[in-house]
Coordinates of C-alpha atoms in Angstrom, one line a residue:
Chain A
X1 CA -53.8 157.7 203.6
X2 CA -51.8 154.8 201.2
X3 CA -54.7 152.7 200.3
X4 CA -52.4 149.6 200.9
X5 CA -51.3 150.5 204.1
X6 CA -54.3 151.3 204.9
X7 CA -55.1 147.6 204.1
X8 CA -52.3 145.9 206.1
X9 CA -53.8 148.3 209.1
X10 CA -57.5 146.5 208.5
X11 CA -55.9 143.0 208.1
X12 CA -53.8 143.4 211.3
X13 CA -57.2 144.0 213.1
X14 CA -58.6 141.1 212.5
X15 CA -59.7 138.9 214.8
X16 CA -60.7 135.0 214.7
X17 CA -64.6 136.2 215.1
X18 CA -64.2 138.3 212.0
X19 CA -62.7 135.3 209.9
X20 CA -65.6 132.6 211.6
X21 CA -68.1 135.9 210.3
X22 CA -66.4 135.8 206.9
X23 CA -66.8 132.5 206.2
X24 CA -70.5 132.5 207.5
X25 CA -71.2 134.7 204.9
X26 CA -69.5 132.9 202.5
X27 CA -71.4 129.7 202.6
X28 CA -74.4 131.3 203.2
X29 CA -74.3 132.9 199.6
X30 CA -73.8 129.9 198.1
X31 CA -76.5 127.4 197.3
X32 CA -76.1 123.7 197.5
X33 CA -75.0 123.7 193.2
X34 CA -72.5 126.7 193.7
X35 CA -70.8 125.1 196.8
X36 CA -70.9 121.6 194.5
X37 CA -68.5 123.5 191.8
X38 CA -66.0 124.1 194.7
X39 CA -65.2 120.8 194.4
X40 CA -65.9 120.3 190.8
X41 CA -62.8 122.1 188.5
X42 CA -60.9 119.7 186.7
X43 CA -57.8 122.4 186.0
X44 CA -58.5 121.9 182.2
X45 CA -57.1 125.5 181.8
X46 CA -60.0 126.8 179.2
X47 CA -60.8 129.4 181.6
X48 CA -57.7 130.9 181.1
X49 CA -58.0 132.5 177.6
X50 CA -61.4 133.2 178.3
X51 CA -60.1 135.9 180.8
X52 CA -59.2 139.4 180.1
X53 CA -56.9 139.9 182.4
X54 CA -54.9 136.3 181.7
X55 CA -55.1 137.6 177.8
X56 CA -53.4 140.7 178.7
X57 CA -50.6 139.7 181.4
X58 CA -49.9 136.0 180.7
X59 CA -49.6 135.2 184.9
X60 CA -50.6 132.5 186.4
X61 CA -52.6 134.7 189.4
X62 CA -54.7 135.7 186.6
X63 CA -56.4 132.4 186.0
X64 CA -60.4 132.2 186.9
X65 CA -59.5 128.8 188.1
X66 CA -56.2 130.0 190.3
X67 CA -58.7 132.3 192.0
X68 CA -61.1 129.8 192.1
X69 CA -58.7 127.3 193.6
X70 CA -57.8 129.9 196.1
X71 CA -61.3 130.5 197.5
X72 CA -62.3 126.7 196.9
X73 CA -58.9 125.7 199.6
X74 CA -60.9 127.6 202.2
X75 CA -63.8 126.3 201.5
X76 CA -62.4 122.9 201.7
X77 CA -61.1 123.4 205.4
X78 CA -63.6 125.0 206.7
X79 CA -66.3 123.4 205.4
X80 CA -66.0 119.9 204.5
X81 CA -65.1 117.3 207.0
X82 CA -62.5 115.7 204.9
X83 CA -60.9 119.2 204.5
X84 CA -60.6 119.3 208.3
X85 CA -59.9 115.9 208.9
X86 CA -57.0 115.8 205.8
X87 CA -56.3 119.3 204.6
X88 CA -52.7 118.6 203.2
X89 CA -53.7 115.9 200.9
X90 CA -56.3 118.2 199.7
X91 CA -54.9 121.2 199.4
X92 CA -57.4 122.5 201.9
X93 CA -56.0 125.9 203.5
X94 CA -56.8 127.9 206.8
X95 CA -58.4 131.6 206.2
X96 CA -55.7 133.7 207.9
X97 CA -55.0 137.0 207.7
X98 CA -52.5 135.8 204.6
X99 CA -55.3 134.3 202.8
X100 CA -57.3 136.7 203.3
X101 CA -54.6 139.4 201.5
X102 CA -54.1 136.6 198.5
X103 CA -58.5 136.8 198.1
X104 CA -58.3 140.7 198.3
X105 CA -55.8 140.5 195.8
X106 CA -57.7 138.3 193.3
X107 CA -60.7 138.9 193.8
X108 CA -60.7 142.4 193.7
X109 CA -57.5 143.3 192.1
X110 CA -57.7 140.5 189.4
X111 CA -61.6 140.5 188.6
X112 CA -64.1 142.2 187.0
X113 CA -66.8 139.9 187.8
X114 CA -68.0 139.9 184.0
X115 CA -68.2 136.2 183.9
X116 CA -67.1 135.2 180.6
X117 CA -65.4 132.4 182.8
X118 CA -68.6 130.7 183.8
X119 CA -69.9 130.9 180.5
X120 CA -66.2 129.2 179.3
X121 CA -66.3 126.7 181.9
X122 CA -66.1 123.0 180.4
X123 CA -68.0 121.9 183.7
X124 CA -70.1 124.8 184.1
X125 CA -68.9 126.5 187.5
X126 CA -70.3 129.8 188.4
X127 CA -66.7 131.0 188.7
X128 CA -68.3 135.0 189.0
X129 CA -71.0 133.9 191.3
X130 CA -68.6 132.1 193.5
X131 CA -66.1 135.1 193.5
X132 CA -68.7 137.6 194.1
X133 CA -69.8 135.5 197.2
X134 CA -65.9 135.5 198.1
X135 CA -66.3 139.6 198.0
X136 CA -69.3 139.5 200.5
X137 CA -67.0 137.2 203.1
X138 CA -64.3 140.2 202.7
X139 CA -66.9 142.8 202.8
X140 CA -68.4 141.4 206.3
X141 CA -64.9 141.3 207.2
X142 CA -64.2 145.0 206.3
X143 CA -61.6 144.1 203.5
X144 CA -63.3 146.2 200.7
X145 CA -60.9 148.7 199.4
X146 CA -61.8 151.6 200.9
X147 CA -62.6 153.8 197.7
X148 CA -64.6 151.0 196.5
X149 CA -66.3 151.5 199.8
X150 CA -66.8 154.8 199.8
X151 CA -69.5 155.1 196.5
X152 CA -71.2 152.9 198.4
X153 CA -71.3 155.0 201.7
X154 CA -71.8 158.1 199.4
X155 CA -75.1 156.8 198.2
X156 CA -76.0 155.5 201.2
X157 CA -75.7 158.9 202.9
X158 CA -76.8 161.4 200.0
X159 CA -79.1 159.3 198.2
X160 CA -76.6 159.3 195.1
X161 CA -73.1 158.3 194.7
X162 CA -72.2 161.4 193.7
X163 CA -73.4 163.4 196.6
X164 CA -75.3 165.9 194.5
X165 CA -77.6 167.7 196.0
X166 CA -81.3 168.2 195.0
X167 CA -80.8 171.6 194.1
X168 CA -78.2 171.1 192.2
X169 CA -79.8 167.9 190.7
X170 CA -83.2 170.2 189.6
X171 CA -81.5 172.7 188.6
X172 CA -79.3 170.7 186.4
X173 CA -82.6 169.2 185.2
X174 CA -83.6 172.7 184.3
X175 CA -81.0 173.9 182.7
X176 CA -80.8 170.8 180.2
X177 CA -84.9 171.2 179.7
X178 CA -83.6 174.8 178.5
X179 CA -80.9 173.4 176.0
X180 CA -83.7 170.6 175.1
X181 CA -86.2 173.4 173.9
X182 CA -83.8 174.8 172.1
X183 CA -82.3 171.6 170.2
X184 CA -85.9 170.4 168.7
X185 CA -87.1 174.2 168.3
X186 CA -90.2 173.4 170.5
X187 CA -90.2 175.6 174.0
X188 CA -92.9 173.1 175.1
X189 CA -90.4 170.2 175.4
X190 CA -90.3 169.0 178.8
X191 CA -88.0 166.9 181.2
X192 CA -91.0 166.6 184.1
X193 CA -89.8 166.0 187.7
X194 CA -91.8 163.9 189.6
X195 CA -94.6 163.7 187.8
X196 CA -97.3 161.6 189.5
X197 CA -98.7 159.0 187.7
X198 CA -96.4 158.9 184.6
X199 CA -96.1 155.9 182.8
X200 CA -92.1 155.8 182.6
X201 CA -89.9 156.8 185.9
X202 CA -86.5 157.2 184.1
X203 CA -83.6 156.9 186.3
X204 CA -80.0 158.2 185.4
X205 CA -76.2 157.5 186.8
X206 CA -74.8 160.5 188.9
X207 CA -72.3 161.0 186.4
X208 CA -74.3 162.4 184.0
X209 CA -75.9 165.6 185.7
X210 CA -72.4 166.1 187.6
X211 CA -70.3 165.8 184.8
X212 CA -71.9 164.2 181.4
X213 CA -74.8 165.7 180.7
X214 CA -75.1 165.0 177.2
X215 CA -76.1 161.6 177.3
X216 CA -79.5 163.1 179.5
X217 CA -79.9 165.1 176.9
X218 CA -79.9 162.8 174.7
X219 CA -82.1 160.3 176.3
X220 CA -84.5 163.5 177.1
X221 CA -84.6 163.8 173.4
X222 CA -86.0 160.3 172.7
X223 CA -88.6 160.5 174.9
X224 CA -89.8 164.2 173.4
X225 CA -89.4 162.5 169.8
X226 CA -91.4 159.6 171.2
X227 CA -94.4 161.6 172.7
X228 CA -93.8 159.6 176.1
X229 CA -95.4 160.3 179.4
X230 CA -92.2 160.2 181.7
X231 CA -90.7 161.4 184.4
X232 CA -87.6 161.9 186.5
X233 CA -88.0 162.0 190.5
X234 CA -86.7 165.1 192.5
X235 CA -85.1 162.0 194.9
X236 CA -84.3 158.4 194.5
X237 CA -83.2 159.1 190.6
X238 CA -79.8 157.6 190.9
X239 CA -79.6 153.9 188.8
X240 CA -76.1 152.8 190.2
X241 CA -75.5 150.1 193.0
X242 CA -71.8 149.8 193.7
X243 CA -73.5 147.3 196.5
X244 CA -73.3 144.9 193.5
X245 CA -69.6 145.5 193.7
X246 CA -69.0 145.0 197.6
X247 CA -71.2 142.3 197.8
X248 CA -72.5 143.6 200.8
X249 CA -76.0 142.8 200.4
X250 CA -77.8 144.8 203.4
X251 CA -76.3 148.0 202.0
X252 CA -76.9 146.8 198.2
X253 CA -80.6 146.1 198.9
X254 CA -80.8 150.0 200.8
X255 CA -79.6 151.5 197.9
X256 CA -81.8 149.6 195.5
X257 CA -84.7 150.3 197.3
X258 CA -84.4 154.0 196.9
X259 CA -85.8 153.1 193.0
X260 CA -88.4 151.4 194.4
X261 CA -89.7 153.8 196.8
X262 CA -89.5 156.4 193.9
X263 CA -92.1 154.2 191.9
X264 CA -94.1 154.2 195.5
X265 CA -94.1 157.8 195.5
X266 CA -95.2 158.5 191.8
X267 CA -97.3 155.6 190.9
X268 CA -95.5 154.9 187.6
X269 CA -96.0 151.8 186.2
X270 CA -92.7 150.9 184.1
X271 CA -89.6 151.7 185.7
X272 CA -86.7 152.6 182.8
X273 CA -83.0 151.7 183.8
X274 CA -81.0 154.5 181.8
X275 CA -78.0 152.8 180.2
X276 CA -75.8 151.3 182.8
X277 CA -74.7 147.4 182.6
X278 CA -74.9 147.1 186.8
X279 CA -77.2 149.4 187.6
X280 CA -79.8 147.2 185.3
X281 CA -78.1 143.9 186.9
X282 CA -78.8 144.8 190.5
X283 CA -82.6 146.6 190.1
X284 CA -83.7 143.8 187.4
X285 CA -82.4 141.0 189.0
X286 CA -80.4 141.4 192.3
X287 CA -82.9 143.2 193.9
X288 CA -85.7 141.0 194.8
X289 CA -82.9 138.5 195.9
X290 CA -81.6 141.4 198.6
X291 CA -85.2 143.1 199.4
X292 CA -86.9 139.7 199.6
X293 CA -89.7 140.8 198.0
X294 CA -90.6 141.1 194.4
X295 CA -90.8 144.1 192.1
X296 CA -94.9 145.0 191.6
X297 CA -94.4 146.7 188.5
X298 CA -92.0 146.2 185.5
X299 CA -88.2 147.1 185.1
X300 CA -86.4 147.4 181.7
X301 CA -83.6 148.8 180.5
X302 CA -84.0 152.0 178.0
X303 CA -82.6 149.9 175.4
X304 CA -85.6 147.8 175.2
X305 CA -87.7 150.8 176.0
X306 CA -86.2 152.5 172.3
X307 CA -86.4 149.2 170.3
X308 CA -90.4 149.2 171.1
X309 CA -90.6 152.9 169.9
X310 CA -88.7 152.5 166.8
X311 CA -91.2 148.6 166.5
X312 CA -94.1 151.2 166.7
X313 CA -92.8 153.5 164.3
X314 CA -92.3 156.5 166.8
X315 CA -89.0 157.5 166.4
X316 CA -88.0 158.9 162.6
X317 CA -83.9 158.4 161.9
X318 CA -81.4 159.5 159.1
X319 CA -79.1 157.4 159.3
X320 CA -77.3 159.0 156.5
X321 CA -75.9 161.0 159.9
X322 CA -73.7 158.3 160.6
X323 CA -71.7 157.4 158.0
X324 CA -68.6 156.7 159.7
X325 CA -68.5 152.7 160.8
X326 CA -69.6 152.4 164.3
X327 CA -68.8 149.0 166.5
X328 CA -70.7 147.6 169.9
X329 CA -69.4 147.0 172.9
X330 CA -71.7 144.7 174.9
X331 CA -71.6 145.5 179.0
X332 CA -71.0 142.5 181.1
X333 CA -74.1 143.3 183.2
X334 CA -76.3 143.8 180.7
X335 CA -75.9 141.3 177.9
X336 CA -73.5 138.4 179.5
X337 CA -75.2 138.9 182.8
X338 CA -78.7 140.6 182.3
X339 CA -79.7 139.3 179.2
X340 CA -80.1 142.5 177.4
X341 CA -78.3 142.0 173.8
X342 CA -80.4 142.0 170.7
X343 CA -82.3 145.7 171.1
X344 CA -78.8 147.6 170.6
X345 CA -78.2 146.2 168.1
X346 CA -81.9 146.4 166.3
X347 CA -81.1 149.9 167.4
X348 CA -77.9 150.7 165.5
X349 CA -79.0 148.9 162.6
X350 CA -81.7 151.5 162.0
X351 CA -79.5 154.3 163.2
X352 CA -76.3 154.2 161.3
X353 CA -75.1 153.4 158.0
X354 CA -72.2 151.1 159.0
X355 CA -72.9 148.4 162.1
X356 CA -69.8 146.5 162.4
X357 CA -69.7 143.7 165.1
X358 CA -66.9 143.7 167.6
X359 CA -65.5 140.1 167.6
X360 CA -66.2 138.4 170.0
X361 CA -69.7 139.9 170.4
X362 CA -72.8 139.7 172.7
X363 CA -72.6 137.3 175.6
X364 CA -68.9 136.2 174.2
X365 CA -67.6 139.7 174.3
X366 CA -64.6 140.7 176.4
X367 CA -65.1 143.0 179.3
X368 CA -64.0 146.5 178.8
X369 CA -61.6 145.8 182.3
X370 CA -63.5 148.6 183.9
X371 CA -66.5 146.2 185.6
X372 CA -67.1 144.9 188.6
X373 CA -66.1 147.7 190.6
X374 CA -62.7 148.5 189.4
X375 CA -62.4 151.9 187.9
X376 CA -63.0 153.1 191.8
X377 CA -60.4 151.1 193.4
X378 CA -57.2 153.5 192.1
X379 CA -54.8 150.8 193.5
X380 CA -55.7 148.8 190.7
X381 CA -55.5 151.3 188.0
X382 CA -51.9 149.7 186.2
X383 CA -54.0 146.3 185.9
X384 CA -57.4 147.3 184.9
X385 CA -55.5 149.7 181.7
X386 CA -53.4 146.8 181.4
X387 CA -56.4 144.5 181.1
X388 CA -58.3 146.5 178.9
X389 CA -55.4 146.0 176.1
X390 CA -57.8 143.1 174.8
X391 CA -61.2 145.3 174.4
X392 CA -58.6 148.3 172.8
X393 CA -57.4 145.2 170.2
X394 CA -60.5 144.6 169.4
X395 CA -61.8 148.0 168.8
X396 CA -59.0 148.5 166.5
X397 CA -59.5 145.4 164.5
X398 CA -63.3 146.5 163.9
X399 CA -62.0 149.8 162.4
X400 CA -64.9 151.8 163.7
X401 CA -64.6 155.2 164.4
X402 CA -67.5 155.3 166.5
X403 CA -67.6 152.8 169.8
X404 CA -71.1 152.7 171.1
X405 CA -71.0 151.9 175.0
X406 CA -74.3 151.0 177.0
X407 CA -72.9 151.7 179.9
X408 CA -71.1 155.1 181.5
X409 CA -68.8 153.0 183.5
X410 CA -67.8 151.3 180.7
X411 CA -67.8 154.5 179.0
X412 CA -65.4 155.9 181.3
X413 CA -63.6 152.9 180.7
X414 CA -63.1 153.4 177.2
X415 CA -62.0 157.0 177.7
X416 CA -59.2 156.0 179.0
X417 CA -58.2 153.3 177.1
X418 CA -58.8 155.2 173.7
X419 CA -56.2 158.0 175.5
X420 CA -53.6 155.2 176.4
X421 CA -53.9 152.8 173.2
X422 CA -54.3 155.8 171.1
X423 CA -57.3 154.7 169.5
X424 CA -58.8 157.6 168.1
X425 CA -62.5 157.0 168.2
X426 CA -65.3 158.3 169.7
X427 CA -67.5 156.7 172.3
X428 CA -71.3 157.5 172.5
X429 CA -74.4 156.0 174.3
X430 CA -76.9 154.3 172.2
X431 CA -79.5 157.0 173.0
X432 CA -76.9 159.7 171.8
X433 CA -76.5 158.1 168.7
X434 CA -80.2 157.8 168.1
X435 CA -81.1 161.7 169.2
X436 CA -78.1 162.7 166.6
X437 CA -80.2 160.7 163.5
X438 CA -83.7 162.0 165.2
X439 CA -85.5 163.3 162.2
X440 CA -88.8 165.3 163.8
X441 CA -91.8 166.0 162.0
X442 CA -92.5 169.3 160.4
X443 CA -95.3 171.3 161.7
X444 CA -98.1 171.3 159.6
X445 CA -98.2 174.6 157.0
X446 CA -94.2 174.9 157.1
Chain B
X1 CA -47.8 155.5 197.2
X2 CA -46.8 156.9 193.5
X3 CA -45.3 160.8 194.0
X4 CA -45.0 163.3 190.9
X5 CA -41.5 165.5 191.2
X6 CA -42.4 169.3 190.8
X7 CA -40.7 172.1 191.8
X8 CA -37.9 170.3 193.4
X9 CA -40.7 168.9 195.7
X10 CA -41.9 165.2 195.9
X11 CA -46.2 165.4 195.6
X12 CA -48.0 162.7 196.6
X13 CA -50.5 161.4 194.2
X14 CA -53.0 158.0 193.8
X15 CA -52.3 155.6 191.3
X16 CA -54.3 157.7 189.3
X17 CA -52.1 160.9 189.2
X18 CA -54.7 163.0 191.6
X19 CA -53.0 164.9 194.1
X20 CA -53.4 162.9 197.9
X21 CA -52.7 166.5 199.7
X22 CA -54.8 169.2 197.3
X23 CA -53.3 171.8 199.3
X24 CA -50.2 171.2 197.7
X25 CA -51.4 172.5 194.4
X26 CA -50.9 175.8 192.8
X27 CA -51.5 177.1 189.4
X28 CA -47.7 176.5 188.0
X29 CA -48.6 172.6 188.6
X30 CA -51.5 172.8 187.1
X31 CA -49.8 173.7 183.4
X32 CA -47.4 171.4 184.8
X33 CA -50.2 168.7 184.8
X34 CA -52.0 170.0 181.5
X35 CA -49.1 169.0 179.7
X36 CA -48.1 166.3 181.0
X37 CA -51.2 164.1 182.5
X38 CA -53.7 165.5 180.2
X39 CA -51.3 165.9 176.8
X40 CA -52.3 169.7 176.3
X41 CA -50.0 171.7 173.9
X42 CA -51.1 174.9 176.0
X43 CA -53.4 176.5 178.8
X44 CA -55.5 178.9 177.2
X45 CA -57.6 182.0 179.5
X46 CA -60.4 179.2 178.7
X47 CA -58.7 176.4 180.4
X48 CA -57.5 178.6 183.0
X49 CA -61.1 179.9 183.8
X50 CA -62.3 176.1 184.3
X51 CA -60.0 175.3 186.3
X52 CA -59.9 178.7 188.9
X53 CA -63.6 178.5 189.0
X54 CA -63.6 174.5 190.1
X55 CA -60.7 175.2 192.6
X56 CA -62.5 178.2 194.0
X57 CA -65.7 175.7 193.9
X58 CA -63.5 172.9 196.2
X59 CA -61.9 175.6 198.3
X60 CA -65.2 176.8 199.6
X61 CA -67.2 173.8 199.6
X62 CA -64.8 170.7 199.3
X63 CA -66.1 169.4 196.3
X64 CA -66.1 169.4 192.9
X65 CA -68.8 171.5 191.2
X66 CA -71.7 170.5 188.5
X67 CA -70.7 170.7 185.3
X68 CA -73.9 173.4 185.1
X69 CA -72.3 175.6 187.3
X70 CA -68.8 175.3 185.7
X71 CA -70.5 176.3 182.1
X72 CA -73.0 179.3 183.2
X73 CA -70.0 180.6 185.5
X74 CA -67.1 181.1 182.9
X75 CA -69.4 181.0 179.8
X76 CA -67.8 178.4 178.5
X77 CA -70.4 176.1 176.4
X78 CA -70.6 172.4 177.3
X79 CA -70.0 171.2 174.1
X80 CA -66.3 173.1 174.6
X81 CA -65.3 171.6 178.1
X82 CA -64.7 168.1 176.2
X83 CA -62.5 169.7 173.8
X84 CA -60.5 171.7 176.3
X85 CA -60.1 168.7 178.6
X86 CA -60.1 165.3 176.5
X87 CA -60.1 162.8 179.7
X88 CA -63.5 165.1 180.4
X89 CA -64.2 167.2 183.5
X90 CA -63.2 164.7 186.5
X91 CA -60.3 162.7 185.3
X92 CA -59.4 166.3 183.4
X93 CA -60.0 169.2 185.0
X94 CA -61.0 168.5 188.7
X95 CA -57.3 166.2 188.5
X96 CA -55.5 169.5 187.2
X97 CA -57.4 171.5 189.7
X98 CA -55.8 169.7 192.3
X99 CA -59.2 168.0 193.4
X100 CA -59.1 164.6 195.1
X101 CA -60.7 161.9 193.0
X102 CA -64.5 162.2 193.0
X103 CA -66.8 159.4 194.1
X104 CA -69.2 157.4 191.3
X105 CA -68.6 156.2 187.8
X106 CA -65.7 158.5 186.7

């Protein structure tokens, strides 16, 4: 089925109720500061070279503040009295089935949600938080692309977004515990599944038992090094939310609480976000907000998690293993957006010989172009590559060989755009480059 | 809807070259694909046992299969599948197989 017909079929459907539910959801999103800075941008035009996708296509539809002018018009006549009363000389606009295309269009075709806008802002609008409450209106409305969609249906049906089953999940568990043993020479190494009472419930993304196992492996090999007491759970493992992408928030809070029934189940205290900019966004901090209730134990992301082993001495590195220079890319969910910026890096510098910042780095850093949703939504593919020309520029002005990526989305991000800019680098997970420099203590006698 | 030209035929595929009707596939498109969408000089019996086994795997189950199951099946190591297909096994080898686009972060 042609996704965009597809769309045209869904717009054609709708019907005033859908547009009057729409906007309900819209305003209802947004508290009494967020729907302030629909009336606050003064068109200063700073926004627009803070955004990757204005950087790398130069169009006016690509400015945070044309997309925010085209949600605020809305706003503005349906919401404000002077809007209704005077909408030409405001510039107010009906939500019609139109408008509703040109916010589809924006807001997912031309956004990532990574918020360096908002951070860019010279009056300090939320520009991401108001878009992101645009993409609930349009998911009430049944506008999200349907591939987008469908991630989000897969985990709410399977448990995963992957649809893996739990044989194939333990088993895949197995099999790596095998390959484990084997890399560290100890046959007592241990993945444990669903280990009651474990300190650490470690959650991964789909991806990596399906396809990308390595990274598990890796992160498996930490925790051995580390002499944890950890855990992975037979069900409820996966970390993603693609919820956080929809904006749906009824669906985004079901999948989230699939973690925290896990932690339930097992009775472990700290529960470890594997390293995934969204995933750590929406269990850290969306959560509570969708569930209405807050978490009764902690949540961190295995970043943080590392930086206190290598604090208390219990990971050993060479990093005479990694002498090539290795560069940073900082996920928009977990540094701009979760806070999560300085243990990376404490990280790497221990880890490798050559730490070279990205510039810009941390919360200033560009998005890869794969956030917010967009390496499902295939229709968007020519603008999210195009888009990503500005993270590819700067990975080649570092001259790394190495690209350390958080993130798997991002990660699979960077794949492609290292294949279509020709960058020749590789791109690792933190934890991958850690278990690589792991030096293990001989046994005693040896 | 973007379509490839193969065999005198117009194939449907998403904006992301996977095919939009896998029954259209057949093992002449896939070296046809290997070369062009995945920039492979050749299709070695390695290649060619990855991707029979995942076509086999979506034939009889309509999906694409672990990674586990690809390695223990055709003995290839893990290690090896990243070097045979560099955009890795979904964006590689399930799009040369002829396998719709999986769901998740790939």
């Amino acid at each position: 089925m042609p996704e965009l017909d597809e769309l045209e079929a869904r717009l054609a459907r709708l019907e005033p109720a859908d547009f009057e539910r729409g906007l309900a959801v819209f305003r209802g999103k947004l508290r009494g500061a967020e729907a302030s800075y629909l009336e606050t941008c003064v068109r200063c035009g700073l926004c627009a070279d803070s955004c990757h996708y204005f950087r790398a296509d130069h169009e006016l539809k690509s400015i945070p503040a044309y997309k925010l002018s085209q949600v605020a018009s809305v706003f503005k006549r349906h919401c404000t009295v002077e809007g209704r009363l005077a909408s030409a000389l405001l510039g107010a606009k009906s939500f019609d089935r139109a408008m509703a295309r040109t916010w589809v269009e924006a807001i997912f075709g031309r956004c990532s949600l990574c918020g360096r806008c908002s951070l860019n802002c010279t009056t300090g609008i939320h520009i991401a938080t108001v878009l992101r409450a645009a993409r609930s209106a349009l998911a009430e409305m049944g506008l999200v692309p349907s591939d987008l969609q469908s991630v989000v249906t897969q985990s709410l049906e399977s448990g995963n977004n992957m649809g893996i089953t739990k044989q194939d999940w333990i088993e895949t568990v197995e099999w790596l515990e095998e390959e484990l043993q084997t890399a560290v020479g100890d046959p007592g190494a241990r993945i444990p599944v669903d280990k009651e009472g474990a300190r650490v419930l470690f959650t991964v993304n789909p991806r990596e038992p399906k396809f990308f196992p390595l990274s598990l492996q890796a992160s498996a090999t930490v925790f051995h090094a580390a002499k944890e007491d950890w855990t992975v759970a037979s069900e409820g493992w996966d970390l993603t939310n693609y919820g956080l992408f929809t904006g749906d928030s009824v669906q985004a809070g079901a999948i989230a609480d699939n973690l925290l029934r896990s932690m339930q189940r097992l009775g472990c205290r700290v529960l470890i976000i594997g390293e995934c900019g969204h995933g750590y966004a929406a269990a850290r901090w969306e959560a509570p907000e969708w569930l209405g209730r807050e978490h009764g134990f902690e949540v961190r992301s295995f970043l943080e998690l590392m930086e206190d082993y290598f604090r208390e001495g219990r990971l050993k590195v060479d990093p005479d293993r990694h002498q090539d220079p290795v560069t940073l890319h900082d996920p928009c969910n977990l540094v701009r957006h979760g806070g999560v910026c300085e243990p990376q890096r404490t990280i790497l510098r221990r880890t490798v010989r050559r730490f070279v910042e990205m510039i810009p780095n941390r919360a200033e850093n560009f998005c890869c172009g794969g956030g917010g949703g967009q390496l499902a939504m295939a229709r968007f593919q020519a603008k999210r590559v195009q888009a990503g020309g500005v993270k590819a520029e700067q990975i080649r002005r570092s001259g790394a060989k190495t690209v350390v990526a958080p993130c798997h989305n991002c990660i699979d991000q960077l794949m492609e755009l290292n294949r279509e800019y020709r960058l020749g680098v590789s791109i690792k997970t933190v934890a991958e480059i850690v278990a690589d420099a792991l030096v293990f203590d001989q046994p005693v006698g040896r | 809807m973007p379509t490839i030209e193969f065999s005198g035929k117009q194939l449907e595929v998403n904006e992301e070259g996977f095919l939009v009707h896998p029954e259209e596939w057949t093992e002449d498109l896939a070296a046809h694909l290997a070369c062009k969408e995945e920039g492979l000089d050749a299709m070695t019996d390695e290649h060619w046992a990855v991707i029979r086994f995942i076509r086999g795997h979506y034939e009889a189950n309509g999906s694409a299969p672990m990674v586990r199951s690809i390695c223990r099946t055709t003995g290839v190591a893990l290690k090896r599948i990243y070097e045979l297909f560099p955009s890795g096994p979904a964006r590689g080898a399930c799009k040369l197989a002829g396998l719709p686009k999986p769901d998740g972060c790939v």
